Amino acid sequence: MDPTGPFTPPTPRSVVAAPKPAKPLSKRVVPPRPVLSAVVVLGFVGLLYVVEVVDTALGGRLDDDGVIPRDFGEWDNILWFPLLHGDWTHLTGNAVPLLVLGYLATSGGIKQFLQITAVIWLTSGLGVWVFGSPGSHIGASGLVFGFLVFLLVRGVFARSVLQIALAVVVFAIYGAALWGVLPGQPGISWEGHLFGALGGVLAAWGVARDARRNAPATLGA
């Protein structure tokens, strides 16, 4: 290199900022894929209406296929009892909160939502089967109470300020419904409400526990 030659300054390198780490799914309040979440929740509620159309065409015969407490010959009804409703009013009363609460419950992704739903579904059904009053217990209200309580307590388990703030809003809108976990109006499966709510607590605890277990450990040198 000729020391007397012209000096060419070095080309400055572009500095790219490190991407902001994504918020953990266990602490999100907005679904990561909102359109997909809406399609899944709308699809499930739509399925309830299809089932009610079939039940109406059959003269309401499906209403006898709910959870029959302590009947070993009908234990498998746990698998579909939330899909059945006594009439259109019953279904509509569950459909609206299912749309709202179910959509909010997808904030951890569809896989987590399906896991949450399964926990609430089975906890509600098994609780009714063991402790329920005689009769055929039907309806998606156990899921409604499960999603409601899941949204109310998950922020505490996950230590998420945003989720706790959302829980305050949800409680202000739907909190009065929690009285439904107590014995009250005849013909209403308060047991389904109660065990659905307990399923929501169990699901919230499980989601937070799995998030802590899967979090990378921080080691100091």
Coordinates of C-alpha atoms in Angstrom, one line a residue, residues 49-122:
Y49 CA -76.4 -24.0 16.6
V50 CA -76.1 -26.9 14.1
V51 CA -76.6 -29.4 16.9
E52 CA -79.6 -27.5 18.2
V53 CA -81.1 -27.6 14.7
V54 CA -80.7 -31.3 14.6
D55 CA -82.1 -31.6 18.1
T56 CA -85.1 -29.5 17.2
A57 CA -85.7 -31.7 14.1
L58 CA -85.6 -34.8 16.4
G59 CA -88.2 -33.3 18.8
G60 CA -85.6 -32.5 21.5
R61 CA -84.6 -36.2 21.9
L62 CA -80.9 -35.2 22.3
D63 CA -81.6 -33.4 25.5
D64 CA -81.7 -36.7 27.4
D65 CA -78.1 -37.4 26.4
G66 CA -76.5 -35.1 28.9
V67 CA -74.4 -36.1 31.9
I68 CA -76.5 -38.4 34.1
P69 CA -74.8 -38.3 37.6
R70 CA -73.5 -41.7 38.8
D71 CA -74.9 -43.6 35.9
F72 CA -72.1 -45.9 34.6
G73 CA -74.1 -46.7 31.5
E74 CA -74.1 -43.0 30.4
W75 CA -70.6 -41.9 31.5
D76 CA -69.6 -41.2 27.9
N77 CA -72.1 -38.3 27.7
I78 CA -69.4 -36.3 29.4
L79 CA -67.8 -36.1 25.9
W80 CA -70.6 -34.1 24.3
F81 CA -72.9 -32.6 27.0
P82 CA -71.8 -29.0 26.4
L83 CA -73.0 -29.3 22.8
L84 CA -76.6 -29.8 23.9
H85 CA -79.1 -27.2 24.9
G86 CA -82.7 -27.3 26.1
D87 CA -84.0 -24.7 23.6
W88 CA -82.9 -21.7 21.5
T89 CA -83.1 -19.3 24.5
H90 CA -80.7 -21.5 26.5
L91 CA -78.3 -21.7 23.6
T92 CA -78.3 -17.9 22.9
G93 CA -77.7 -17.2 26.5
N94 CA -74.5 -19.2 26.3
A95 CA -73.4 -18.2 22.8
V96 CA -72.7 -14.5 23.4
P97 CA -70.4 -15.0 26.5
L98 CA -68.8 -17.9 24.8
L99 CA -67.8 -15.7 21.8
V100 CA -66.4 -13.0 24.0
L101 CA -64.7 -15.1 26.8
G102 CA -63.6 -17.8 24.4
Y103 CA -61.9 -15.3 22.1
L104 CA -60.0 -13.8 25.0
A105 CA -59.0 -17.2 26.2
T106 CA -57.2 -17.8 22.9
S107 CA -54.5 -15.2 23.8
G108 CA -52.0 -18.0 24.4
G109 CA -52.6 -19.5 21.0
I110 CA -55.0 -22.1 19.6
K111 CA -53.1 -25.1 21.0
Q112 CA -53.3 -23.7 24.5
F113 CA -56.9 -22.7 24.0
L114 CA -57.8 -26.3 23.1
Q115 CA -55.9 -27.6 26.2
I116 CA -57.8 -25.1 28.4
T117 CA -61.1 -26.1 26.9
A118 CA -60.4 -29.8 27.4
V119 CA -59.5 -29.2 31.1
I120 CA -62.7 -27.2 31.8
W121 CA -64.9 -29.6 29.7
L122 CA -63.7 -32.7 31.6

